[in-house]
Amino acid sequence: MKYQNPKQVLLSRLTEVMNSLNLWKDELKNEIPSSWERYNNFVIFNEKYFRSEKWYIAGSKVWIEVCKIFAVENIALKGRIQCDGYRTPNTKVVWGNSKWVKYTDNGIHYTWLIEHNMFCAGNASERHRVAKLNCEGETVVDLFAGIGYFTIPFLVYTKCSHVYACEWNPNAVAALKLNLKKNNVAIKCTVFEGDNRDVCPMNVADRVIMGLIPTSRKSWDVACRALKLCGGMLHLHENVTSKFRIELKESNMSEICQICENCLICLEMNSFSVALPVSISFGTTVMSLDNTVCSVYKGPQISLWKKYEWLCWAVHTVHTISEILLKQHDTPWKVTTKGLNYVKSYAPHIDHLVLDLECRPVTNN
C-alpha cells in the first residue's frame, strides 16, 4: 500500500467535506492543521487552526472525519499556557465525550485532564534517559511531580526504593495518584500536596529532580536541603538563552557571571589563575569568591560543548549550588557536573537543558 502523508490526507478529506457542504473557501486551506499531538484517544491541534466559523457550521461532519484520520475519539484545540503558577493549559475540547487524555510512553501509562493539566511530548528523551539510570536502593525527591512525568519512570525502571513527590496543583495531584495506581507503583511513592518550599522533607534524598521550566531557581535551596547529609545528585532543568552579551572586567580579564555578577575564578592544583571560561578544561575546579568549591564535568575538550552559553550557565549553576550548600551546612561541599543534557529548543535561542550535579560534603581526609 502506498504511504499517504497525514497532512495531505487531512487536506484532501476536509476540502472534500467542506465542498460537499458548500462551505469551502480557499482561505480555509491555511486553517487545516500541518502539525498536531496525537495520544491514545485524543488529537490536539494548535488554536491557530480551525478558526473560521465555517468549521463549526460543518460541525460533526468535520470532526468525525478528523477522528477517522487519526483513529481517535476526541479533538481539542490548545493555546498558550496560562501564567498562573500551575502552568494550566488554555485548551478546549471541540469534539468527544471525554476530557481525560490517555497515553502510553515507554511502557508507562499516563492520564490527565486536558483542560487542567499539560503534558509535553517533547520531553520524551529526558523521560527515557532517566528511566535508564541505576538508582537501586535510592530515595528520590521530585520537587515538581506534575502528573508523574519523571516520578513514574524512576519508580518503574530505576530500582529506586521510594519517591517523595511534591506537587501543588490539585488537578495534577489527582492525575498523579491515578497514574501511580495505573502503573502499580503507588506503594513506593509518598505524595506531598502543596508548595515544595513548605512540604518537602529534609535530609532524605539520594537524588532530587527539578523538572520545572523556564527555571526551578526558587526551589534550589529546597533541593539542597532535601539531600541526605552525605550528599547526592541533583537533576536541574532550565531554559537557557544563547546569544547574550559577554561582559569582561578589564582590570583582571575575568568573566562576570550574567546572573550573580560575581567573577568566575579558576582554581587549579590549589593555586589561583584567572581565566575566561573558554580556557577552562574539563576537570578544572572552579572556585567562587566565598571559597565554595565546584568542578566542571570531566570529559571531552571544551570545544565539544555545542554552545558557549551552555558552559557559562553550567559554571554559574555549580558555584551557586555550592554557595547554597555552604550556607546551609557551614562547611564546603563539592559540586561536580556529571552531565549536561539537551532536551529540546523551546524557542529561537532558548534551549531546555538538564544539568546533572553530584553534591558531596568536602572531607579533610
XYZ file of C-alpha atoms in Angstrom, residues 247-256 263 274 276:
13
model
C 30.836 41.263 29.969
C 34.542 41.303 30.742
C 36.135 43.112 33.642
C 39.120 44.919 32.105
C 41.137 45.064 35.339
C 41.786 41.338 35.526
C 40.167 39.985 32.332
C 37.986 37.628 34.355
C 34.437 36.957 33.261
C 31.447 38.407 35.081
C 33.767 36.895 38.902
C 42.384 33.964 36.377
C 37.960 33.026 30.821
